[in-house]
PDB file of C-alpha atoms and ligand atoms in Angstrom:
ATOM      1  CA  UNK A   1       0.000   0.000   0.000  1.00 94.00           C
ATOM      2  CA  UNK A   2       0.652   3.721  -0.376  1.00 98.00           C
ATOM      3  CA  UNK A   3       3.264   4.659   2.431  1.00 98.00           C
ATOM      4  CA  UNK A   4       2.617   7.936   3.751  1.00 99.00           C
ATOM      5  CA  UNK A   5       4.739  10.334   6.520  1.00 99.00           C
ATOM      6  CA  UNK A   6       3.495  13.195   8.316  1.00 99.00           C
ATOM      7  CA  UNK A   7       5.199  15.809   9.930  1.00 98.00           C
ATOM      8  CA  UNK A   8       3.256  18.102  12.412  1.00 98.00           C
ATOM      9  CA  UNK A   9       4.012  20.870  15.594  1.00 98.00           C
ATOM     10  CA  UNK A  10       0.787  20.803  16.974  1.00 96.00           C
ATOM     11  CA  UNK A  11      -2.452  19.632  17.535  1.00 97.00           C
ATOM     12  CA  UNK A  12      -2.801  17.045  14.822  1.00 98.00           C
ATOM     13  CA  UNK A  13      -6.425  17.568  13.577  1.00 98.00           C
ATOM     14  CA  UNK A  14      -5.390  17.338  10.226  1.00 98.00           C
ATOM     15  CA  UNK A  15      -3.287  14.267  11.350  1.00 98.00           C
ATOM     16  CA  UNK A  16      -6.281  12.793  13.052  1.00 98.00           C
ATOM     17  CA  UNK A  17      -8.314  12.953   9.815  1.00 98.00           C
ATOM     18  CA  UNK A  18      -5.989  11.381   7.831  1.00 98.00           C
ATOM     19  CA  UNK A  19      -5.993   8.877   9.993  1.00 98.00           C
ATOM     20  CA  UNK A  20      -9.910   8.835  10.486  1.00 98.00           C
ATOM     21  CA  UNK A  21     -10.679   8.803   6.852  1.00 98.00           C
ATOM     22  CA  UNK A  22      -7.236   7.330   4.848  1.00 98.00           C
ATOM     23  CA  UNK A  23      -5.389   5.163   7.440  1.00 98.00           C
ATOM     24  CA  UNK A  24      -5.890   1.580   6.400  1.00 98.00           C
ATOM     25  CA  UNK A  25      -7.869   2.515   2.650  1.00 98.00           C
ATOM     26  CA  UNK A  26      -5.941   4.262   0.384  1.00 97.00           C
ATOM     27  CA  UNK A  27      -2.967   4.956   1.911  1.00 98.00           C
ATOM     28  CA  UNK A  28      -0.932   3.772   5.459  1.00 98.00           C
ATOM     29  CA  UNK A  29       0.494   6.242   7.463  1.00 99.00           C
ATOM     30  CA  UNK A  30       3.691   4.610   8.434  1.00 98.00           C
ATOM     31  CA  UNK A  31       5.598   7.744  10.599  1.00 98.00           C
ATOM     32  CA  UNK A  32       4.578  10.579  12.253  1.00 98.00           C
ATOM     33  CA  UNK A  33       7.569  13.283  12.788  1.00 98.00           C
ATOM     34  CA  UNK A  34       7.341  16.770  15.154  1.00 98.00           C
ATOM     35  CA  UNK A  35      10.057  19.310  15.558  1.00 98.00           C
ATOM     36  CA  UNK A  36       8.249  19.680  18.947  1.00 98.00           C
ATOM     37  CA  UNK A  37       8.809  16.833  21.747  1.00 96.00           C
ATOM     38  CA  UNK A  38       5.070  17.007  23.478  1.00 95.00           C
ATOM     39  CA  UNK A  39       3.353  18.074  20.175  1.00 98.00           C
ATOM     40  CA  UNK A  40      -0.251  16.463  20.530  1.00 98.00           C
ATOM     41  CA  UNK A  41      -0.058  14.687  17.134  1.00 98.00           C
ATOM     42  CA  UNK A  42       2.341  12.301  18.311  1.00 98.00           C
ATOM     43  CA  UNK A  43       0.003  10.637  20.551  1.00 98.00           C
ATOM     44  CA  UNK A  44      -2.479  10.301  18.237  1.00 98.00           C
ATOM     45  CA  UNK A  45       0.148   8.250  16.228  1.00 98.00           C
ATOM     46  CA  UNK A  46       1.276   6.245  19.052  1.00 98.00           C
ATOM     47  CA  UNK A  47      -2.340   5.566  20.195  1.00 97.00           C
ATOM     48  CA  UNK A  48      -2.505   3.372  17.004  1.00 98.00           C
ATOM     49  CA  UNK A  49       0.968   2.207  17.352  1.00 98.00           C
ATOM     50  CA  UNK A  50       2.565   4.115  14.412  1.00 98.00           C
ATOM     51  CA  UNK A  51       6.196   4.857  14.842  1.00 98.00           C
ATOM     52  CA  UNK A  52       6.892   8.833  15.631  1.00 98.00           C
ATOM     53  CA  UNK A  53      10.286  10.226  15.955  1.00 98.00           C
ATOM     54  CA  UNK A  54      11.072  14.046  17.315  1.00 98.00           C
ATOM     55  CA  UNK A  55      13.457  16.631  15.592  1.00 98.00           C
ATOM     56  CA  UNK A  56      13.949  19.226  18.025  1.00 97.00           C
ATOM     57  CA  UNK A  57      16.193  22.356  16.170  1.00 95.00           C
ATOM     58  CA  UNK A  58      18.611  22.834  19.686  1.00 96.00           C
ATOM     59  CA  UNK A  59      19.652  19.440  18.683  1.00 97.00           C
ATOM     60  CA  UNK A  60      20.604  20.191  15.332  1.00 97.00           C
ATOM     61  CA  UNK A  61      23.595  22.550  14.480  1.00 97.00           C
ATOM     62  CA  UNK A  62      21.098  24.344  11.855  1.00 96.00           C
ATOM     63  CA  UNK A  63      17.897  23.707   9.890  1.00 94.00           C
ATOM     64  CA  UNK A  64      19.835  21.565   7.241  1.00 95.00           C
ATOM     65  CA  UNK A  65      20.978  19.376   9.414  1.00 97.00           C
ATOM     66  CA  UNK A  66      17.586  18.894  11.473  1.00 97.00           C
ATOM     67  CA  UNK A  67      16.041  18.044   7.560  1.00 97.00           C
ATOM     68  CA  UNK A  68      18.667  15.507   6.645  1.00 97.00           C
ATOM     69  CA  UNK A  69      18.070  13.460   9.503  1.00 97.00           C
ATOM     70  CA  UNK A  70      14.051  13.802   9.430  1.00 98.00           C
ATOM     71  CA  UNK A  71      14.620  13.188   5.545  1.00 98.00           C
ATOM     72  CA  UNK A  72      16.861   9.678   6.303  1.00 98.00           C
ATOM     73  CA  UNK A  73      14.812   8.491   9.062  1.00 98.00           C
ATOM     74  CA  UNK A  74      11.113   8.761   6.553  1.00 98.00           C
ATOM     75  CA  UNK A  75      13.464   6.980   3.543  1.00 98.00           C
ATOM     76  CA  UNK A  76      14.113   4.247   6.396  1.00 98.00           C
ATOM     77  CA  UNK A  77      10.404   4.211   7.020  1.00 98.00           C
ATOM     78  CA  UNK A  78      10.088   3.734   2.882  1.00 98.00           C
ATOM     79  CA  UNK A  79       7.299   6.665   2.802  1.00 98.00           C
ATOM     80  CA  UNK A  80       6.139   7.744  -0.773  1.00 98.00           C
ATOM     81  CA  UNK A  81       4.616  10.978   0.158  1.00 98.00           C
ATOM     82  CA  UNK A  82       4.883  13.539   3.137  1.00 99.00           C
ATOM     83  CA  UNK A  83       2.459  15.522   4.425  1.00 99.00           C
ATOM     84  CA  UNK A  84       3.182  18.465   6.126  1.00 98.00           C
ATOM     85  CA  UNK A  85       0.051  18.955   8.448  1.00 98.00           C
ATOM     86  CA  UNK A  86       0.236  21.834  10.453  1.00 97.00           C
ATOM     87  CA  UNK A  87       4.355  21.502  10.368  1.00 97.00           C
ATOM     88  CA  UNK A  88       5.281  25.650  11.137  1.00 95.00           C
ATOM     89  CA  UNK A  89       9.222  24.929  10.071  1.00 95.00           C
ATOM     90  CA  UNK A  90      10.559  25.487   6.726  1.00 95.00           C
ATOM     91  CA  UNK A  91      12.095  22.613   4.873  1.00 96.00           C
ATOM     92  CA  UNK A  92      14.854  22.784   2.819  1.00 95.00           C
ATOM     93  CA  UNK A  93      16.782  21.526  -0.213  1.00 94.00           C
ATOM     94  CA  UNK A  94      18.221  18.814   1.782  1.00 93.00           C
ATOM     95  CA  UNK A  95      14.940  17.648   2.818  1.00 97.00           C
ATOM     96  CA  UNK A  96      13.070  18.363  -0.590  1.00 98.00           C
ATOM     97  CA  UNK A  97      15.675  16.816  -2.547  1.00 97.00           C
ATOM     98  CA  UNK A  98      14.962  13.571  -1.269  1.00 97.00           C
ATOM     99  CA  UNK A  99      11.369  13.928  -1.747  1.00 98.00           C
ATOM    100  CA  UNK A 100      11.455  15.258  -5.131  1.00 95.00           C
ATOM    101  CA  UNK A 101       7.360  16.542  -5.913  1.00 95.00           C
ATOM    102  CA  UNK A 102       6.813  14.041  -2.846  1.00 98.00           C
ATOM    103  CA  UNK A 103       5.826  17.143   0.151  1.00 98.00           C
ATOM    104  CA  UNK A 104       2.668  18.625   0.091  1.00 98.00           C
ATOM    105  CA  UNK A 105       0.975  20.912   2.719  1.00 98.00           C
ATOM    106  CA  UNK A 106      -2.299  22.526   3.910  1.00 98.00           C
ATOM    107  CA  UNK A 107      -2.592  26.053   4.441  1.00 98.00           C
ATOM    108  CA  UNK A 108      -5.002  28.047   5.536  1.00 98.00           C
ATOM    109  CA  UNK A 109      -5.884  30.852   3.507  1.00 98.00           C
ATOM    110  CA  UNK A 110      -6.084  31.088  -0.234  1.00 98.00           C
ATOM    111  CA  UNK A 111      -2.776  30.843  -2.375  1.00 98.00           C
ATOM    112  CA  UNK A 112      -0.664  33.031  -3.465  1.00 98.00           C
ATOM    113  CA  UNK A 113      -2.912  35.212  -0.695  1.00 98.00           C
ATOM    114  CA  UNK A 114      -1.574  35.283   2.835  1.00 98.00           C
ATOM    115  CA  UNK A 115       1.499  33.094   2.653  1.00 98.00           C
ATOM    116  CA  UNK A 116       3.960  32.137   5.559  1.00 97.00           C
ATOM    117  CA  UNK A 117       3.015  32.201   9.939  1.00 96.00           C
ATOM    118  CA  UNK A 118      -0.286  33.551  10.712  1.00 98.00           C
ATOM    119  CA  UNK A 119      -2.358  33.318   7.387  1.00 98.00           C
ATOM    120  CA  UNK A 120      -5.619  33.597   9.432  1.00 98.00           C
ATOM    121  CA  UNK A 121      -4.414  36.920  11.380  1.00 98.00           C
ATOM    122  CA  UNK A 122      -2.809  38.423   8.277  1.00 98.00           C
ATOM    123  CA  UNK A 123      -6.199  37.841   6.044  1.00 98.00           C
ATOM    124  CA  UNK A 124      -8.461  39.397   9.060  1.00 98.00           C
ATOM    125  CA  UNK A 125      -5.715  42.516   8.894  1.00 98.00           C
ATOM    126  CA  UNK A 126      -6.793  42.744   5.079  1.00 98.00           C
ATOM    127  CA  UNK A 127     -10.082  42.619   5.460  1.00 98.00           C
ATOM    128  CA  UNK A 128     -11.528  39.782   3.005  1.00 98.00           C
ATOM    129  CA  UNK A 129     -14.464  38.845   3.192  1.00 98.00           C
ATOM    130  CA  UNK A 130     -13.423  35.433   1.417  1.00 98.00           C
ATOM    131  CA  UNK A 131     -11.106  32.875   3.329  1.00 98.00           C
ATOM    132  CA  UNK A 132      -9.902  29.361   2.295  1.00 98.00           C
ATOM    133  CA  UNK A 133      -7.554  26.997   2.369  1.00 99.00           C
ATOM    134  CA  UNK A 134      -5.047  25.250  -0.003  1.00 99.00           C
ATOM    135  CA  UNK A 135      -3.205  21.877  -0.166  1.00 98.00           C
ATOM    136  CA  UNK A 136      -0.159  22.208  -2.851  1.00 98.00           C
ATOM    137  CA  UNK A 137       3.643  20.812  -3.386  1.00 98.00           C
ATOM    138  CA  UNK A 138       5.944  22.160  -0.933  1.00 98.00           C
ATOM    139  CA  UNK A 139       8.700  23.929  -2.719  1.00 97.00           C
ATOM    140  CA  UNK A 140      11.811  25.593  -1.723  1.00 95.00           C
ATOM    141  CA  UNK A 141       9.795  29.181  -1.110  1.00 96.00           C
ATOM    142  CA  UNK A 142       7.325  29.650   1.884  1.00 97.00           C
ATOM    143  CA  UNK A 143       4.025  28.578   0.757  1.00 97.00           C
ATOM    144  CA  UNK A 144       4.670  28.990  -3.283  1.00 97.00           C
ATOM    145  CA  UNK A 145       4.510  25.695  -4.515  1.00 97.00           C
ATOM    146  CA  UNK A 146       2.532  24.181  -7.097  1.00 98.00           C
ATOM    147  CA  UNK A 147      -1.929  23.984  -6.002  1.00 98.00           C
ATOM    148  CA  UNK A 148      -3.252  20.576  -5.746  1.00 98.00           C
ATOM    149  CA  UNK A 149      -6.517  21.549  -4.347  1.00 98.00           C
ATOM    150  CA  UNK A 150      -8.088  24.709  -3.198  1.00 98.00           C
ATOM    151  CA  UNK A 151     -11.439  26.049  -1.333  1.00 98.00           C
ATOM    152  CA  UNK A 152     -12.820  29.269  -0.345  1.00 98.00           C
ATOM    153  CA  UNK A 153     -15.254  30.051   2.093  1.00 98.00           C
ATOM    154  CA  UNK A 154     -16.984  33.573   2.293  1.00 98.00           C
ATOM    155  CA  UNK A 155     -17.178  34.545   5.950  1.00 98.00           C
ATOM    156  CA  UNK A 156     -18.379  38.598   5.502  1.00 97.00           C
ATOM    157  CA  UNK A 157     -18.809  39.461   9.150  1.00 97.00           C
ATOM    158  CA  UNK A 158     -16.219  36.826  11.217  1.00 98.00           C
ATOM    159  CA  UNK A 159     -13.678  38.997  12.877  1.00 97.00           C
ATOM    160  CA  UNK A 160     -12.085  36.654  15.541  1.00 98.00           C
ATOM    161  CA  UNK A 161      -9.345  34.359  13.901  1.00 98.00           C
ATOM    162  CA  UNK A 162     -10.026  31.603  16.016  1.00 98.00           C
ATOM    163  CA  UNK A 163     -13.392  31.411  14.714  1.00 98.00           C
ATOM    164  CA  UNK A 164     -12.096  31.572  11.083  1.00 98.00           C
ATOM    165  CA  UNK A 165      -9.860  29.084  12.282  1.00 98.00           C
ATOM    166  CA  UNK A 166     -12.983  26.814  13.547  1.00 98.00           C
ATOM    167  CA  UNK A 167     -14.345  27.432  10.276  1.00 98.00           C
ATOM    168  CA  UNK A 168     -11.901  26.653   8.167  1.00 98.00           C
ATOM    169  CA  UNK A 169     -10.801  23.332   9.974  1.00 98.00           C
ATOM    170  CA  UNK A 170     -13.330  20.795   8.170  1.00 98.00           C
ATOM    171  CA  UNK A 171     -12.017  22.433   5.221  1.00 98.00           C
ATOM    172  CA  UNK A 172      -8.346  21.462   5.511  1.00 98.00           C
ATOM    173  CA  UNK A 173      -9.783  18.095   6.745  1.00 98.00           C
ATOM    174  CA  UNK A 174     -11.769  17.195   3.905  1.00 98.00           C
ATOM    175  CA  UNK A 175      -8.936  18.886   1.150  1.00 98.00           C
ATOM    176  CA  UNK A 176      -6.254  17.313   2.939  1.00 98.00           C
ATOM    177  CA  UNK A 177      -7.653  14.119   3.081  1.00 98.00           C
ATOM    178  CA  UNK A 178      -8.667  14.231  -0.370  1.00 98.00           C
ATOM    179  CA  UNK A 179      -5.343  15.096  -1.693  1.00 98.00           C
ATOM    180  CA  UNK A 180      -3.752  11.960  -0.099  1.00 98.00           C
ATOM    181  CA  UNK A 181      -6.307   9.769  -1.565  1.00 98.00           C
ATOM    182  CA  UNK A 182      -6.218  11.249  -5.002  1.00 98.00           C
ATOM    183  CA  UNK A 183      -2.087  10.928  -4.586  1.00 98.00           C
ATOM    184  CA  UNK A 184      -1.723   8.160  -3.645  1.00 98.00           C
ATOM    185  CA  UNK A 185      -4.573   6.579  -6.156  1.00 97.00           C
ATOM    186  CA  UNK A 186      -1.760   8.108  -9.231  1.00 97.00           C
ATOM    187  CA  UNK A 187      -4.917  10.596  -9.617  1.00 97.00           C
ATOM    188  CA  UNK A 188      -2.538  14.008  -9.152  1.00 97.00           C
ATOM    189  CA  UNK A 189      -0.404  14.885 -12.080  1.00 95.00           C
ATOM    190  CA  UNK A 190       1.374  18.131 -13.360  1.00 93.00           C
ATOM    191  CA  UNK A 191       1.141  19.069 -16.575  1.00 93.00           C
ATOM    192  CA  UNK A 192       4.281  19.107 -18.511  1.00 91.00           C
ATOM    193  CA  UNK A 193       3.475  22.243 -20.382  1.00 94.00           C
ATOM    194  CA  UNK A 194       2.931  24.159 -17.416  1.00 94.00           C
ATOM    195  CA  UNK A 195       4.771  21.972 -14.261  1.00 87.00           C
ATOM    196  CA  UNK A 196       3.174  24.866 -12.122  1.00 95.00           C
ATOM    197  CA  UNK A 197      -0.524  23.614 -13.194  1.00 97.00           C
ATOM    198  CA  UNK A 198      -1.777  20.405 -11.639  1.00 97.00           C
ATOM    199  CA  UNK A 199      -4.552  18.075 -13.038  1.00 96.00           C
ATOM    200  CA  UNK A 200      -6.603  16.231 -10.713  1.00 96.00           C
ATOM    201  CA  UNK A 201      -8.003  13.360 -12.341  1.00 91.00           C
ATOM    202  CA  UNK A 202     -10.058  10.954 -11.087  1.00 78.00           C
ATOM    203  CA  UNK A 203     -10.611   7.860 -12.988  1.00 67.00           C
TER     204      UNK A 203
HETATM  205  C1  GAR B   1      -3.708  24.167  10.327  1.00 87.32           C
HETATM  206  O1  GAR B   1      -4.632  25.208  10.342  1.00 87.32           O
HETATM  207  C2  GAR B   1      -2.758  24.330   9.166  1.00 87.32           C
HETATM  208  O2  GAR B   1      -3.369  24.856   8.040  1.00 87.32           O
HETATM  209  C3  GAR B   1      -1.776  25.312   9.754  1.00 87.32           C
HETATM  210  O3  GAR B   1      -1.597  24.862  11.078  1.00 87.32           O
HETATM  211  C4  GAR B   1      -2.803  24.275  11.543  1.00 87.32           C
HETATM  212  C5  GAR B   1      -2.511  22.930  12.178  1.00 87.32           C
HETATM  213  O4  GAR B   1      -3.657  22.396  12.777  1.00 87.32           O
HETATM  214  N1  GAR B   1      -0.565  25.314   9.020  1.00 87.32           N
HETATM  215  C6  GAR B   1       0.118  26.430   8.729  1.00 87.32           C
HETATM  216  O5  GAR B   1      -0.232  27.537   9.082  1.00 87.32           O
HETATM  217  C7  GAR B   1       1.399  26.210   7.946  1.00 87.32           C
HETATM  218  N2  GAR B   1       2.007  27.447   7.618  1.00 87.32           N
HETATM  219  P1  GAR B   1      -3.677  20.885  13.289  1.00 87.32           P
HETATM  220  O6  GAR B   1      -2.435  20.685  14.149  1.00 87.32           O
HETATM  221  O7  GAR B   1      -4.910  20.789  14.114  1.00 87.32           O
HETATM  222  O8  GAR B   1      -3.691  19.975  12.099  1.00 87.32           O
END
């Protein structure tokens, strides 16, 4: 089956519906990584005895080196695709390198809109009236790779992020989720005239 790795900092919803709705059907989550030692998405992983490992950055010269060894210990867990599910670090060349078009991640506002920390906060600051979220390819930029799937959802008069954030949380869930089905089914393909422009096909 479809080997999957995901890497998360902090609550693990979007971990926990992978899990829910993926785990055991069209893909297997075989290793659940955190840059952060108590992060709450590791127990969800352990709870159904999936192996986790922890990459905190003071143990790590730099950022390179913290990748390299996340990077070597998914290849040792043979994982096709990683998900980056609420993971707030960069990753670099020397992580992306070994997952060539393999790293994909969920944001929460609607791409190229509101890249980087605090999407939610920086859209309120705008003032849109539409939010959203996006799953795409991790590249080497902060939020700029290529757009797998995408959803907006008007919310005119919300004005506390944390209620965008409620509201926007069955979204990632259900895009997310999606996006590692239709991966790992061979149903997500770029298209070579325009490598920025994905087609999602399913058969
Ligand atoms: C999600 O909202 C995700 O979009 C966001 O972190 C949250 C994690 O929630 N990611 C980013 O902002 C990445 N820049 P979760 O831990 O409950 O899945």
């Amino acid at each position: 089956s479809f080997r999957v790795g995901v890497l998360a900092s902090g609550t693990g919803s979007n971990l926990q519906a992978i899990l829910d709705r993926v785990h055991g059907r069209e893909a297997e989550v075989v290793a659940v990584g955190s840059d952060k030692p108590g992060a709450p998405a590791l127990g969800r992983a352990e709870a159904l005895g999936i192996a986790t490992a922890t990459f905190p950055g003071a143990e790590y010269e730099n950022r390179e080196a913290r990748d390299t060894a996340m990077a070597l210990w998914l290849l040792e867990q043979r994982v096709e695709l990683v998900v980056l599910a609420g993971y707030m670090q960069l990753v670099g060349p020397g992580f992306l390198g070994r997952f060539p078009r393999r790293v994909i991640n969920v944001h929460p506002a609607l791409l190229p809109a509101f890249p980087g920390l605090r999407a939610v906060e920086q859209a309120l600051e705008y003032g849109v009236k539409v939010f959203g979220v996006t799953v795409h390819f991790v590249d080497e930029g902060v939020d700029s790779g290529p757009v797998i799937l995408q959803r907006a959802l008007e919310l005119p008069d919300v004005t506390d992020p944390d209620e965008v954030r409620d509201r926007l949380r069955p979204v990632e869930h259900d895009l997310l989720t999606s996006a590692v089905a239709l991966i790992a089914r061979g149903a997500v393909r770029p298209d070579p005239d325009h490598p920025r422009r994905i087609t999602v096909k399913d058969q």
